[in-house]
Every structure is written in C-alpha cells, then in structure tokens.
GROMACS .gro file of C-alpha atoms in nm:
model
  300
    1MET     CA    1  -1.030  -7.769  -3.073
    2THR     CA    2  -1.098  -7.413  -3.182
    3THR     CA    3  -1.362  -7.387  -3.448
    4ALA     CA    4  -1.293  -7.164  -3.750
    5PRO     CA    5  -1.587  -6.924  -3.856
    6GLU     CA    6  -1.684  -6.860  -4.212
    7ARG     CA    7  -1.376  -6.923  -4.451
    8THR     CA    8  -1.480  -6.644  -4.695
    9ALA     CA    9  -1.451  -6.372  -4.441
   10ASP     CA   10  -1.140  -6.154  -4.495
   11LEU     CA   11  -1.022  -6.114  -4.150
   12TYR     CA   12  -0.674  -5.985  -4.261
   13PRO     CA   13  -0.712  -5.735  -4.543
   14THR     CA   14  -0.400  -5.644  -4.716
   15ARG     CA   15  -0.246  -5.492  -5.025
   16GLY     CA   16  -0.468  -5.178  -5.014
   17THR     CA   17  -0.419  -4.810  -5.031
   18ALA     CA   18  -0.255  -4.776  -4.682
   19GLU     CA   19  -0.040  -5.010  -4.442
   20VAL     CA   20  -0.261  -5.124  -4.143
   21ILE     CA   21  -0.141  -5.304  -3.842
   22THR     CA   22  -0.415  -5.504  -3.656
   23PRO     CA   23  -0.410  -5.757  -3.373
   24ARG     CA   24  -0.419  -6.121  -3.456
   25LYS     CA   25  -0.756  -6.272  -3.452
   26ASP     CA   26  -0.663  -6.650  -3.438
   27PRO     CA   27  -0.506  -6.874  -3.193
   28VAL     CA   28  -0.147  -6.969  -3.199
   29VAL     CA   29  -0.160  -7.309  -3.085
   30TRP     CA   30  -0.508  -7.459  -3.179
   31SER     CA   31  -0.503  -7.799  -2.991
   32ARG     CA   32  -0.665  -7.849  -2.659
   33PRO     CA   33  -0.422  -7.832  -2.348
   34GLY     CA   34  -0.261  -8.151  -2.295
   35ALA     CA   35  -0.292  -8.276  -2.660
   36GLU     CA   36  -0.043  -8.556  -2.720
   37GLY     CA   37   0.261  -8.503  -2.946
   38PRO     CA   38   0.626  -8.459  -2.973
   39PHE     CA   39   0.613  -8.122  -2.807
   40SER     CA   40   0.571  -8.092  -2.428
   41ALA     CA   41   0.325  -7.864  -2.273
   42SER     CA   42   0.595  -7.612  -2.182
   43GLU     CA   43   0.736  -7.609  -2.530
   44LEU     CA   44   0.406  -7.531  -2.663
   45THR     CA   45   0.357  -7.242  -2.436
   46ASP     CA   46   0.695  -7.102  -2.547
   47PHE     CA   47   0.575  -7.136  -2.920
   48ASP     CA   48   0.259  -6.966  -2.831
   49ARG     CA   49   0.444  -6.679  -2.671
   50ASP     CA   50   0.715  -6.629  -2.909
   51GLY     CA   51   0.585  -6.763  -3.239
   52PHE     CA   52   0.867  -7.010  -3.288
   53PHE     CA   53   1.050  -7.294  -3.118
   54ALA     CA   54   1.406  -7.420  -3.192
   55ILE     CA   55   1.511  -7.786  -3.159
   56PRO     CA   56   1.882  -7.847  -3.147
   57GLU     CA   57   1.873  -8.204  -3.302
   58LEU     CA   58   1.558  -8.315  -3.472
   59LEU     CA   59   1.766  -8.527  -3.719
   60THR     CA   60   2.072  -8.749  -3.640
   61ALA     CA   61   2.394  -8.706  -3.820
   62ASP     CA   62   2.317  -9.018  -4.026
   63GLU     CA   63   1.987  -8.883  -4.132
   64VAL     CA   64   2.121  -8.542  -4.222
   65ALA     CA   65   2.368  -8.722  -4.457
   66VAL     CA   66   2.076  -8.878  -4.640
   67TYR     CA   67   1.892  -8.562  -4.693
   68ARG     CA   68   2.195  -8.365  -4.781
   69ALA     CA   69   2.286  -8.617  -5.049
   70GLU     CA   70   1.940  -8.601  -5.187
   71LEU     CA   71   1.953  -8.210  -5.196
   72ASP     CA   72   2.286  -8.226  -5.383
   73ARG     CA   73   2.141  -8.476  -5.625
   74LEU     CA   74   1.854  -8.242  -5.705
   75VAL     CA   75   2.047  -7.913  -5.739
   76ASN     CA   76   2.304  -8.071  -5.974
   77ASP     CA   77   2.035  -8.250  -6.185
   78PRO     CA   78   2.024  -8.070  -6.542
   79GLY     CA   79   1.671  -8.156  -6.570
   80MET     CA   80   1.586  -8.013  -6.233
   81ARG     CA   81   1.750  -7.667  -6.336
   82ALA     CA   82   1.515  -7.670  -6.642
   83ASP     CA   83   1.208  -7.740  -6.414
   84PRO     CA   84   0.975  -7.445  -6.342
   85ARG     CA   85   0.987  -7.564  -5.975
   86SER     CA   86   1.348  -7.453  -5.972
   87ILE     CA   87   1.435  -7.090  -5.858
   88VAL     CA   88   1.796  -6.956  -5.970
   89GLU     CA   89   1.992  -6.700  -5.810
   90PRO     CA   90   1.982  -6.376  -6.013
   91LYS     CA   91   2.346  -6.317  -6.023
   92SER     CA   92   2.526  -6.646  -6.016
   93GLN     CA   93   2.231  -6.843  -6.203
   94ASP     CA   94   2.283  -7.124  -5.932
   95ILE     CA   95   1.977  -7.312  -5.789
   96ARG     CA   96   1.830  -7.118  -5.521
   97SER     CA   97   1.529  -7.333  -5.422
   98VAL     CA   98   1.338  -7.628  -5.548
   99PHE     CA   99   0.968  -7.640  -5.466
  100GLU     CA  100   0.723  -7.931  -5.426
  101ILE     CA  101   0.998  -8.156  -5.303
  102HIS     CA  102   0.782  -8.391  -5.130
  103ARG     CA  103   0.630  -8.493  -5.473
  104ILE     CA  104   0.958  -8.477  -5.657
  105SER     CA  105   1.156  -8.686  -5.412
  106ASP     CA  106   1.062  -9.000  -5.224
  107VAL     CA  107   1.338  -8.930  -4.971
  108PHE     CA  108   1.186  -8.583  -4.872
  109ALA     CA  109   0.835  -8.732  -4.885
  110LYS     CA  110   0.943  -8.971  -4.606
  111LEU     CA  111   1.055  -8.661  -4.397
  112VAL     CA  112   0.730  -8.482  -4.437
  113SER     CA  113   0.548  -8.788  -4.298
  114ASP     CA  114   0.801  -8.847  -4.022
  115PRO     CA  115   0.608  -8.853  -3.667
  116ARG     CA  116   0.882  -8.596  -3.541
  117VAL     CA  117   0.774  -8.367  -3.810
  118VAL     CA  118   0.409  -8.393  -3.902
  119GLY     CA  119   0.331  -8.485  -3.534
  120ARG     CA  120   0.445  -8.133  -3.422
  121ALA     CA  121   0.231  -7.975  -3.698
  122ARG     CA  122  -0.079  -8.170  -3.594
  123GLN     CA  123  -0.011  -8.066  -3.238
  124ILE     CA  124   0.026  -7.694  -3.307
  125LEU     CA  125  -0.261  -7.675  -3.552
  126GLY     CA  126  -0.506  -7.913  -3.372
  127SER     CA  127  -0.618  -8.112  -3.675
  128ASP     CA  128  -0.502  -8.324  -3.972
  129VAL     CA  129  -0.266  -8.127  -4.200
  130TYR     CA  130  -0.155  -8.109  -4.549
  131VAL     CA  131   0.154  -7.977  -4.715
  132HIS     CA  132   0.077  -7.626  -4.844
  133GLN     CA  133   0.431  -7.575  -4.955
  134SER     CA  134   0.765  -7.752  -4.960
  135ARG     CA  135   1.113  -7.666  -5.087
  136ILE     CA  136   1.484  -7.710  -5.045
  137ASN     CA  137   1.669  -7.380  -4.993
  138VAL     CA  138   2.033  -7.358  -5.103
  139LYS     CA  139   2.221  -7.064  -4.995
  140PRO     CA  140   2.581  -7.112  -5.124
  141GLY     CA  141   2.873  -6.895  -5.008
  142PHE     CA  142   3.005  -6.583  -5.160
  143GLY     CA  143   2.703  -6.385  -5.233
  144ALA     CA  144   2.373  -6.565  -5.210
  145SER     CA  145   2.108  -6.313  -5.153
  146GLY     CA  146   1.875  -6.304  -4.857
  147PHE     CA  147   1.492  -6.246  -4.813
  148TYR     CA  148   1.356  -5.909  -4.691
  149TRP     CA  149   1.152  -5.901  -4.382
  150HIS     CA  150   0.791  -6.029  -4.438
  151SER     CA  151   0.521  -6.241  -4.282
  152ASP     CA  152   0.456  -6.570  -4.491
  153PHE     CA  153   0.085  -6.543  -4.395
  154GLU     CA  154   0.046  -6.205  -4.570
  155THR     CA  155   0.166  -6.362  -4.895
  156TRP     CA  156  -0.022  -6.698  -4.834
  157HIS     CA  157  -0.346  -6.504  -4.751
  158ALA     CA  158  -0.305  -6.238  -5.050
  159GLU     CA  159  -0.187  -6.478  -5.319
  160ASP     CA  160  -0.274  -6.832  -5.215
  161GLY     CA  161  -0.608  -6.778  -5.043
  162LEU     CA  162  -0.528  -6.923  -4.702
  163PRO     CA  163  -0.835  -6.771  -4.487
  164ARG     CA  164  -0.686  -6.817  -4.143
  165MET     CA  165  -0.361  -6.803  -3.944
  166ARG     CA  166  -0.373  -7.185  -3.892
  167THR     CA  167  -0.049  -7.274  -4.073
  168VAL     CA  168   0.297  -7.352  -3.942
  169SER     CA  169   0.640  -7.394  -4.097
  170VAL     CA  170   0.958  -7.596  -4.016
  171SER     CA  171   1.311  -7.512  -4.152
  172ILE     CA  172   1.539  -7.807  -4.085
  173ALA     CA  173   1.915  -7.715  -4.128
  174LEU     CA  174   2.117  -7.954  -4.359
  175THR     CA  175   2.432  -7.755  -4.321
  176GLU     CA  176   2.556  -7.574  -4.007
  177ASN     CA  177   2.369  -7.241  -3.940
  178TYR     CA  178   2.640  -6.999  -3.829
  179ASP     CA  179   2.568  -6.628  -3.703
  180THR     CA  180   2.736  -6.497  -4.019
  181ASN     CA  181   2.617  -6.710  -4.301
  182GLY     CA  182   2.278  -6.547  -4.371
  183GLY     CA  183   2.066  -6.723  -4.102
  184LEU     CA  184   1.701  -6.707  -4.010
  185MET     CA  185   1.601  -6.398  -3.809
  186ILE     CA  186   1.265  -6.373  -3.638
  187MET     CA  187   1.099  -6.096  -3.437
  188PRO     CA  188   0.974  -6.270  -3.119
  189GLY     CA  189   0.621  -6.193  -3.044
  190SER     CA  190   0.554  -6.040  -3.392
  191HIS     CA  191   0.297  -6.302  -3.471
  192ARG     CA  192   0.061  -6.126  -3.252
  193TYR     CA  193   0.000  -5.853  -3.504
  194PHE     CA  194  -0.080  -5.848  -3.881
  195VAL     CA  195   0.063  -5.601  -4.099
  196GLY     CA  196  -0.150  -5.518  -4.394
  197CYS     CA  197   0.073  -5.405  -4.658
  198GLU     CA  198   0.018  -5.108  -4.903
  199GLY     CA  199   0.015  -5.161  -5.270
  200ALA     CA  200  -0.148  -5.391  -5.507
  201THR     CA  201  -0.013  -5.733  -5.614
  202PRO     CA  202   0.162  -5.713  -5.945
  203LYS     CA  203   0.062  -5.953  -6.222
  204ASP     CA  204   0.279  -6.278  -6.190
  205ASN     CA  205   0.432  -6.141  -5.882
  206TYR     CA  206   0.558  -6.471  -5.780
  207LYS     CA  207   0.809  -6.488  -6.052
  208LYS     CA  208   0.987  -6.189  -5.894
  209SER     CA  209   0.914  -6.241  -5.514
  210LEU     CA  210   1.075  -6.601  -5.501
  211GLN     CA  211   1.398  -6.426  -5.596
  212MET     CA  212   1.362  -6.093  -5.419
  213GLN     CA  213   1.075  -6.000  -5.185
  214ASP     CA  214   0.915  -5.667  -5.269
  215ALA     CA  215   0.521  -5.667  -5.277
  216GLY     CA  216   0.391  -5.761  -4.935
  217THR     CA  217   0.663  -5.627  -4.733
  218PRO     CA  218   0.626  -5.388  -4.439
  219SER     CA  219   0.731  -5.028  -4.431
  220ASP     CA  220   1.074  -4.944  -4.268
  221GLU     CA  221   0.858  -4.740  -4.006
  222ALA     CA  222   0.655  -5.037  -3.925
  223LEU     CA  223   0.951  -5.285  -3.905
  224THR     CA  224   1.130  -5.033  -3.674
  225LYS     CA  225   0.853  -5.033  -3.440
  226MET     CA  226   0.819  -5.410  -3.429
  227ALA     CA  227   1.201  -5.450  -3.378
  228ASP     CA  228   1.192  -5.200  -3.101
  229ALA     CA  229   0.894  -5.382  -2.944
  230HIS     CA  230   0.998  -5.739  -2.991
  231GLY     CA  231   1.365  -5.758  -3.058
  232ILE     CA  232   1.546  -5.975  -3.306
  233ARG     CA  233   1.644  -6.335  -3.268
  234LEU     CA  234   1.899  -6.497  -3.490
  235PHE     CA  235   1.893  -6.880  -3.527
  236THR     CA  236   2.204  -7.068  -3.529
  237GLY     CA  237   2.269  -7.453  -3.498
  238LYS     CA  238   2.427  -7.781  -3.616
  239ALA     CA  239   2.299  -7.950  -3.927
  240GLY     CA  240   1.996  -8.148  -3.800
  241SER     CA  241   1.856  -7.861  -3.604
  242ALA     CA  242   1.512  -7.730  -3.681
  243THR     CA  243   1.306  -7.421  -3.617
  244TRP     CA  244   0.940  -7.416  -3.599
  245PHE     CA  245   0.774  -7.078  -3.668
  246ASP     CA  246   0.426  -6.953  -3.684
  247CYS     CA  247   0.283  -6.853  -4.029
  248ASN     CA  248   0.260  -6.468  -3.913
  249ALA     CA  249   0.596  -6.440  -3.743
  250MET     CA  250   0.795  -6.145  -3.896
  251HIS     CA  251   1.115  -6.303  -4.024
  252GLY     CA  252   1.386  -6.262  -4.293
  253SER     CA  253   1.758  -6.352  -4.365
  254GLY     CA  254   2.056  -6.145  -4.474
  255ASP     CA  255   2.310  -6.221  -4.778
  256ASN     CA  256   2.566  -6.491  -4.732
  257ILE     CA  257   2.898  -6.367  -4.819
  258THR     CA  258   3.098  -6.622  -4.625
  259PRO     CA  259   3.256  -6.930  -4.783
  260TYR     CA  260   3.004  -7.152  -4.599
  261PRO     CA  261   2.683  -7.261  -4.759
  262ARG     CA  262   2.360  -7.262  -4.546
  263SER     CA  263   2.110  -7.518  -4.691
  264ASN     CA  264   1.782  -7.634  -4.540
  265VAL     CA  265   1.458  -7.811  -4.612
  266PHE     CA  266   1.151  -7.595  -4.558
  267ILE     CA  267   0.788  -7.758  -4.492
  268VAL     CA  268   0.469  -7.564  -4.459
  269PHE     CA  269   0.185  -7.742  -4.300
  270ASN     CA  270  -0.180  -7.615  -4.329
  271SER     CA  271  -0.479  -7.731  -4.136
  272MET     CA  272  -0.731  -7.939  -4.331
  273GLU     CA  273  -0.975  -7.712  -4.185
  274ASN     CA  274  -0.801  -7.410  -4.334
  275THR     CA  275  -0.798  -7.509  -4.703
  276ALA     CA  276  -0.729  -7.245  -4.973
  277VAL     CA  277  -0.993  -7.042  -5.125
  278GLU     CA  278  -0.963  -6.780  -5.396
  279PRO     CA  279  -0.677  -6.540  -5.330
  280PHE     CA  280  -0.768  -6.236  -5.112
  281ALA     CA  281  -0.555  -5.974  -5.284
  282ALA     CA  282  -0.436  -6.119  -5.610
  283PRO     CA  283  -0.615  -6.181  -5.955
  284VAL     CA  284  -0.535  -6.554  -5.967
  285PRO     CA  285  -0.357  -6.803  -5.733
  286ARG     CA  286   0.004  -6.879  -5.755
  287PRO     CA  287   0.110  -7.213  -5.929
  288GLU     CA  288   0.014  -7.513  -5.731
  289TYR     CA  289   0.368  -7.617  -5.689
  290ILE     CA  290   0.415  -7.298  -5.479
  291GLY     CA  291   0.081  -7.307  -5.296
  292ALA     CA  292  -0.133  -7.621  -5.302
  293ARG     CA  293  -0.480  -7.626  -5.449
  294ALA     CA  294  -0.757  -7.876  -5.419
  295PRO     CA  295  -0.786  -8.177  -5.377
  296PHE     CA  296  -0.598  -8.148  -5.028
  297THR     CA  297  -0.460  -8.471  -4.916
  298PRO     CA  298  -0.376  -8.510  -4.540
  299VAL     CA  299  -0.020  -8.627  -4.453
  300ARG     CA  300  -0.027  -8.978  -4.310
   0.00000   0.00000   0.00000
C-alpha cells in the first residue's frame, strides 16, 4: 500500500491568479498488485490507464426496480423538496439532486455497503473507505441542464479539503443512458494532469455550483488541448450499469432535451487515510451533507 506524505502540504494549488496544469503526483490505483476484490487485475490496469471503468450490469433488473422506486419516493416527497439537501432545477423547479442519501434512506445505505460497490472502492484506494458524498441525480426530459467540464477533485480539494487524489466515484444508472439524453462524458487519461483553475472561490459558491458549475472550471483553451490529447468518451448503458471514475478525471454532461429521463445514484468513496482537512482554496468548508467532515466512519 502506498503511504501518503504530510496531509497539510498543498500538492495541487488552484483558484489562483493564473491557470496551471501540472502532472498528477499520486497513484491512481493505490492497492498492491494482486489485491483481492471484485475487479480483475486487467480491469484495474484499464482503470489506471483511462481513469474509469464501465460495468454493463452491476445491478439486476429487480434491484434496479427497488432503487428506482426509492428515488421516485424521495423526489416526490414534499418534505424532501423543502430539505436543504435537495437541489432544484433553476427553470422547472423540479428536484435535480438529493444529497446524503446514504443517511436519508436505508435502501441506499444498503447499496453503499454492498460488496460489489464498496469492495471495488477499497480495491482501488487500497484502504478502508468512507462516504465523502452521496446523492441521487434526476435528469428529467425536456430541458434538464447539464454540468460543464470539471474535475471533481479540484472542488473537493479547494472547497472540502481533501489533500490527495485518493478518492473514487461510481455512477449507477437507474434509467437507461442513451447517447442523446445528457449522458456522462469523460476524457480518457485526463486524470493524469491536474488543472489548477484561475479565480478565487466566491462566498457560498456551493449554492450556485450545484446548479451550474462556474468557479473551478478550466478555460476553453485548456479543455481543447485536453480533448485533442485524450479524446472524449460518452457512456451509455442499460439501467443497472455503472461507471467507476477517478476523482481527477475531466468530465461533464450535456442538457437533456429528449423525452427520456436520465437518473442515477452517485457515491463518492474517500480513503480513511485521506480524510478532509481545512479547505485549500475556500474560506470555509461546504456543508457536511455535500462533503463529509469528522468523525469519519468507515463503510462496513
């Protein structure tokens, strides 16, 4: 297992006076070769190279039905709409995301601790893990807005205080992901370079960024260079499929103007050896329901 150096050192400066692109200083797969887990050795090699790995069927159709019913229950609950953990679409005022679903819902809590899910996180990160963030994303048809290109780690480092790139996400489809309904796009290999973005973090930036990403986004010039170098992969798949991706992978999604919704559950696992400190480029941390704070509890 790779040992992390001093946590308080800022290895990835961002939100400064100029945009700076630097090579990654951390491993992608932190476990030793041959570590046991759901991923095969060749699948971990692919993840290390590309920064992501797609699984055509993580959940069965029966399991998808259970999680989809729970998603529908939450987004149609009037109490949930009034909860600060719910984010609504600026135009339609429909619920876009519900955060901290592993604490709100026993159903989703069981998914987080499913060996097919948490086992892969431990295998990639080489340690026990905790949930840094969880949410359900609802992207209804006819106008749900997308997310601009960004690296999650840039925000989690700047605003949540995660010191190292020892964090991994999984997006599990609860509806079919077509090539037309605003699916996830990733630049393969982009996780090898960190884009330190220009500009300070606005006060209460999370209130805006959860609806429309702005601060912490790379320049058009940087994105063009990265797309030219790495290309762009669009993820499609049936309900129950899943995409694992590295915290520093450059990714985004377009608007959904089709009639077909795109809903998923999104879980972020962080290493217990990489727990959050004070933000590196923000005056205060984001709320705990967006980025977990101490005490940090490993998933069992």
